[in-house]
One Martini backbone bead per residue (centre of mass of N, CA, C, O) as a GRO file, in nm:
protein
  253
    1MET     BB    1   3.198   1.882   0.866
    2ALA     BB    2   2.956   1.778   1.095
    3LEU     BB    3   2.836   1.504   1.308
    4ASN     BB    4   2.925   1.553   1.597
    5ASN     BB    5   2.873   1.641   1.930
    6THR     BB    6   3.173   1.707   1.959
    7TYR     BB    7   3.447   1.938   2.007
    8ASP     BB    8   3.778   1.891   1.843
    9ALA     BB    9   4.044   2.060   1.755
   10ARG     BB   10   4.268   1.826   1.698
   11LEU     BB   11   4.118   1.656   1.478
   12VAL     BB   12   4.131   1.887   1.284
   13GLN     BB   13   4.427   1.979   1.281
   14GLN     BB   14   4.534   1.706   1.184
   15GLU     BB   15   4.452   1.754   0.893
   16THR     BB   16   4.644   1.994   0.823
   17ALA     BB   17   4.912   1.855   0.911
   18VAL     BB   18   4.877   1.647   0.670
   19GLY     BB   19   4.886   1.827   0.445
   20ALA     BB   20   5.152   1.953   0.476
   21GLY     BB   21   5.298   1.685   0.461
   22ALA     BB   22   5.205   1.624   0.169
   23GLN     BB   23   5.338   1.869   0.057
   24ILE     BB   24   5.632   1.808   0.109
   25LEU     BB   25   5.648   1.536  -0.023
   26LEU     BB   26   5.597   1.641  -0.306
   27LEU     BB   27   5.842   1.836  -0.314
   28ALA     BB   28   6.042   1.596  -0.289
   29LEU     BB   29   5.970   1.452  -0.538
   30ILE     BB   30   6.007   1.686  -0.741
   31GLY     BB   31   6.303   1.749  -0.668
   32THR     BB   32   6.421   1.480  -0.733
   33ALA     BB   33   6.303   1.452  -1.042
   34ILE     BB   34   6.424   1.770  -1.120
   35GLY     BB   35   6.597   1.965  -0.952
   36MET     BB   36   6.491   2.173  -0.757
   37GLY     BB   37   6.515   2.513  -0.690
   38PRO     BB   38   6.486   2.745  -0.445
   39ALA     BB   39   6.227   2.887  -0.546
   40GLY     BB   40   6.043   2.628  -0.537
   41TRP     BB   41   6.076   2.559  -0.269
   42LEU     BB   42   6.014   2.826  -0.100
   43THR     BB   43   5.726   2.850  -0.238
   44GLY     BB   44   5.608   2.566  -0.148
   45LEU     BB   45   5.660   2.618   0.163
   46ALA     BB   46   5.473   2.879   0.167
   47PHE     BB   47   5.218   2.733   0.089
   48ALA     BB   48   5.211   2.526   0.313
   49ILE     BB   49   5.200   2.719   0.556
   50ALA     BB   50   4.965   2.897   0.478
   51THR     BB   51   4.756   2.687   0.450
   52TRP     BB   52   4.769   2.599   0.748
   53ALA     BB   53   4.721   2.863   0.896
   54VAL     BB   54   4.458   2.958   0.762
   55LEU     BB   55   4.286   2.673   0.786
   56SER     BB   56   4.318   2.656   1.119
   57ARG     BB   57   4.184   2.931   1.178
   58ALA     BB   58   3.907   2.873   1.042
   59LEU     BB   59   3.840   2.607   1.180
   60HIS     BB   60   3.849   2.735   1.476
   61ARG     BB   61   3.630   2.949   1.445
   62SER     BB   62   3.391   2.731   1.310
   63ARG     BB   63   3.386   2.457   1.480
   64LEU     BB   64   3.443   2.207   1.358
   65ARG     BB   65   3.406   1.848   1.415
   66SER     BB   66   3.462   1.769   1.099
   67PHE     BB   67   3.642   1.796   0.807
   68GLY     BB   68   3.559   1.594   0.572
   69ALA     BB   69   3.569   1.477   0.261
   70ALA     BB   70   3.550   1.735   0.084
   71ASN     BB   71   3.793   1.873   0.227
   72ARG     BB   72   3.991   1.641   0.150
   73VAL     BB   73   3.972   1.710  -0.152
   74THR     BB   74   4.087   2.007  -0.143
   75LEU     BB   75   4.340   1.952  -0.003
   76GLY     BB   76   4.454   1.773  -0.239
   77ARG     BB   77   4.440   2.000  -0.438
   78ALA     BB   78   4.612   2.203  -0.286
   79THR     BB   79   4.870   2.038  -0.314
   80LEU     BB   80   4.894   2.047  -0.610
   81VAL     BB   81   4.897   2.357  -0.622
   82GLY     BB   82   5.167   2.364  -0.486
   83GLY     BB   83   5.328   2.227  -0.694
   84VAL     BB   84   5.270   2.420  -0.921
   85THR     BB   85   5.390   2.647  -0.807
   86ALA     BB   86   5.685   2.562  -0.781
   87LEU     BB   87   5.706   2.507  -1.091
   88VAL     BB   88   5.679   2.820  -1.158
   89ALA     BB   89   5.914   2.928  -1.005
   90ASP     BB   90   6.128   2.748  -1.134
   91SER     BB   91   6.093   2.856  -1.439
   92PHE     BB   92   6.275   3.131  -1.397
   93GLN     BB   93   6.545   2.915  -1.409
   94SER     BB   94   6.370   2.675  -1.535
   95SER     BB   95   6.227   2.417  -1.721
   96PRO     BB   96   5.983   2.239  -1.675
   97PRO     BB   97   5.809   1.956  -1.712
   98VAL     BB   98   5.520   1.951  -1.900
   99SER     BB   99   5.409   1.677  -1.780
  100LEU     BB  100   5.399   1.763  -1.487
  101PHE     BB  101   5.240   2.023  -1.514
  102VAL     BB  102   4.995   1.893  -1.663
  103GLY     BB  103   4.931   1.663  -1.434
  104LEU     BB  104   4.884   1.840  -1.177
  105THR     BB  105   4.673   2.044  -1.309
  106ALA     BB  106   4.444   1.827  -1.418
  107VAL     BB  107   4.394   1.685  -1.146
  108ALA     BB  108   4.282   1.953  -1.017
  109LEU     BB  109   4.061   2.009  -1.210
  110ILE     BB  110   3.907   1.759  -1.172
  111LEU     BB  111   3.864   1.782  -0.851
  112ASP     BB  112   3.670   2.039  -0.872
  113GLY     BB  113   3.405   1.826  -0.903
  114VAL     BB  114   3.422   1.664  -0.637
  115ASP     BB  115   3.367   1.815  -0.364
  116GLY     BB  116   3.091   1.915  -0.431
  117LYS     BB  117   2.963   1.632  -0.446
  118VAL     BB  118   3.033   1.528  -0.184
  119ALA     BB  119   2.896   1.729  -0.002
  120ARG     BB  120   2.611   1.687  -0.121
  121ARG     BB  121   2.582   1.381  -0.054
  122THR     BB  122   2.648   1.397   0.248
  123GLY     BB  123   2.558   1.676   0.383
  124THR     BB  124   2.848   1.878   0.416
  125SER     BB  125   2.795   2.184   0.359
  126THR     BB  126   2.998   2.476   0.383
  127PRO     BB  127   3.124   2.791   0.385
  128LEU     BB  128   3.421   2.677   0.416
  129GLY     BB  129   3.427   2.489   0.190
  130ALA     BB  130   3.363   2.684  -0.024
  131ARG     BB  131   3.595   2.900   0.038
  132PHE     BB  132   3.825   2.702  -0.011
  133ASP     BB  133   3.770   2.631  -0.296
  134MET     BB  134   3.770   2.909  -0.413
  135GLU     BB  135   4.069   2.969  -0.356
  136VAL     BB  136   4.205   2.746  -0.474
  137ASP     BB  137   4.095   2.835  -0.777
  138ALA     BB  138   4.220   3.116  -0.780
  139PHE     BB  139   4.515   3.038  -0.742
  140LEU     BB  140   4.542   2.850  -0.988
  141ILE     BB  141   4.501   3.070  -1.187
  142LEU     BB  142   4.720   3.271  -1.102
  143VAL     BB  143   4.954   3.080  -1.170
  144LEU     BB  144   4.881   3.010  -1.471
  145SER     BB  145   4.912   3.298  -1.556
  146VAL     BB  146   5.206   3.347  -1.497
  147TYR     BB  147   5.317   3.116  -1.695
  148VAL     BB  148   5.180   3.242  -1.948
  149SER     BB  149   5.308   3.532  -1.929
  150MET     BB  150   5.595   3.428  -2.028
  151GLN     BB  151   5.493   3.386  -2.308
  152LEU     BB  152   5.261   3.629  -2.388
  153GLY     BB  153   5.231   3.821  -2.134
  154PRO     BB  154   5.103   4.048  -1.875
  155TRP     BB  155   4.805   4.020  -1.970
  156VAL     BB  156   4.740   3.756  -1.851
  157LEU     BB  157   4.718   3.855  -1.531
  158LEU     BB  158   4.419   3.937  -1.550
  159ILE     BB  159   4.306   3.676  -1.488
  160GLY     BB  160   4.416   3.617  -1.194
  161GLY     BB  161   4.345   3.906  -1.073
  162MET     BB  162   4.028   3.979  -1.112
  163ARG     BB  163   3.935   3.869  -0.837
  164TYR     BB  164   4.119   4.048  -0.632
  165VAL     BB  165   4.011   4.314  -0.740
  166PHE     BB  166   3.710   4.261  -0.654
  167VAL     BB  167   3.773   4.237  -0.353
  168ALA     BB  168   3.900   4.519  -0.318
  169ALA     BB  169   3.671   4.695  -0.419
  170ALA     BB  170   3.449   4.586  -0.194
  171ARG     BB  171   3.611   4.778   0.021
  172VAL     BB  172   3.481   5.055  -0.137
  173TRP     BB  173   3.234   4.880  -0.250
  174PRO     BB  174   2.996   4.714  -0.079
  175TRP     BB  175   2.780   4.624  -0.331
  176LEU     BB  176   2.991   4.389  -0.412
  177THR     BB  177   2.876   4.189  -0.154
  178ALA     BB  178   2.659   4.080  -0.261
  179ALA     BB  179   2.431   3.845  -0.387
  180LEU     BB  180   2.418   3.631  -0.636
  181PRO     BB  181   2.276   3.476  -0.876
  182PRO     BB  182   2.256   3.206  -1.024
  183SER     BB  183   2.500   3.089  -1.275
  184THR     BB  184   2.596   2.891  -1.548
  185ALA     BB  185   2.793   3.093  -1.683
  186ARG     BB  186   2.970   3.129  -1.455
  187LYS     BB  187   3.072   2.867  -1.411
  188THR     BB  188   3.168   2.805  -1.686
  189VAL     BB  189   3.381   3.025  -1.702
  190ALA     BB  190   3.538   2.941  -1.436
  191ALA     BB  191   3.620   2.648  -1.553
  192LEU     BB  192   3.771   2.742  -1.827
  193GLN     BB  193   4.030   2.888  -1.718
  194GLY     BB  194   4.203   2.646  -1.665
  195VAL     BB  195   4.188   2.499  -1.915
  196LEU     BB  196   4.291   2.725  -2.131
  197LEU     BB  197   4.561   2.780  -1.972
  198LEU     BB  198   4.670   2.488  -2.002
  199LEU     BB  199   4.673   2.501  -2.305
  200ALA     BB  200   4.879   2.731  -2.322
  201GLY     BB  201   5.097   2.609  -2.162
  202ALA     BB  202   5.136   2.334  -2.306
  203ASP     BB  203   5.230   2.398  -2.601
  204LEU     BB  204   5.052   2.264  -2.846
  205LEU     BB  205   5.051   2.537  -2.985
  206PRO     BB  206   5.098   2.797  -3.148
  207TYR     BB  207   5.127   3.112  -3.062
  208ALA     BB  208   4.835   3.194  -3.189
  209GLY     BB  209   4.690   2.978  -3.033
  210ASN     BB  210   4.764   3.060  -2.757
  211PHE     BB  211   4.670   3.353  -2.760
  212ALA     BB  212   4.370   3.291  -2.819
  213VAL     BB  213   4.295   3.120  -2.573
  214ALA     BB  214   4.388   3.363  -2.362
  215ALA     BB  215   4.167   3.555  -2.483
  216LEU     BB  216   3.920   3.398  -2.438
  217ALA     BB  217   3.941   3.382  -2.121
  218LEU     BB  218   3.950   3.705  -2.084
  219GLY     BB  219   3.684   3.757  -2.219
  220ALA     BB  220   3.489   3.589  -2.065
  221LEU     BB  221   3.568   3.711  -1.788
  222VAL     BB  222   3.485   3.994  -1.834
  223TRP     BB  223   3.198   3.941  -1.901
  224SER     BB  224   3.120   3.820  -1.633
  225PHE     BB  225   3.200   4.039  -1.457
  226GLY     BB  226   3.036   4.274  -1.607
  227ARG     BB  227   2.766   4.153  -1.532
  228ASP     BB  228   2.761   4.146  -1.233
  229VAL     BB  229   2.823   4.438  -1.161
  230LEU     BB  230   2.595   4.561  -1.317
  231TRP     BB  231   2.375   4.392  -1.133
  232LEU     BB  232   2.471   4.525  -0.860
  233TYR     BB  233   2.448   4.824  -0.935
  234ARG     BB  234   2.152   4.825  -0.985
  235THR     BB  235   2.045   4.710  -0.729
  236SER     BB  236   2.155   4.928  -0.558
  237ARG     BB  237   1.980   5.150  -0.670
  238VAL     BB  238   1.707   5.030  -0.607
  239GLU     BB  239   1.740   5.003  -0.297
  240LYS     BB  240   1.806   5.323  -0.243
  241ALA     BB  241   1.538   5.418  -0.379
  242SER     BB  242   1.370   5.281  -0.177
  243ALA     BB  243   1.481   5.376   0.095
  244ARG     BB  244   1.389   5.668   0.027
  245ARG     BB  245   1.076   5.612  -0.007
  246GLN     BB  246   1.044   5.530   0.269
  247VAL     BB  247   1.119   5.779   0.413
  248ARG     BB  248   0.927   5.988   0.271
  249GLU     BB  249   0.668   5.839   0.382
  250LEU     BB  250   0.725   5.856   0.685
  251VAL     BB  251   0.743   6.198   0.682
  252ALA     BB  252   0.452   6.222   0.563
  253SER     BB  253   0.297   6.071   0.796
   0.00000   0.00000   0.00000
């Protein structure tokens, strides 16, 4: 997100280093507050290192001249997601304070609507920024689904894993990588996943209510993915038929 005339890798990479430092500071604060165990610490540190490494490499390859305000918001959100990840990993040994889990997740979800607006308002939207935002969203949903699955069962993992299954399937069937048309319904379903999983994870409702909320999230996601996959499949068939027809016409001529 860059508006300078020269590229200085050091200036951009410093931003990712600050993000990694903020992640470690957040882990230290959480650890001090709740006495986080080794699983939480190791998972949180692994998230911080992986985020720093992947983002640094992506920035180097894209040669952005400035990190940009929108990416800073997304990086801050990634820091919160790292804290949530550490809490979920720690919950396998001891239950983290629900208020802390809900607070970090809620702020991360709220900020999800901020980085895109900042990018559009400042005219600094980039493919890297959009991908960074999408990956942070997807990982948060995965982590939340892991947390809720401990209460409701492993079927909830389908919510967090569906996007990654789609990406893996696209390596086998390249037609899945085609661009989809804009869809308000798709955006709404995606936004609802985090809200519904947070509601189920907060355990404010009885078991049946939490089950229904998670089932609603899964049902909406299956519908959204199913609709998109069907559209991509039909479009690929039409394109293949059109290509074959053009070949036949060329041969006939």
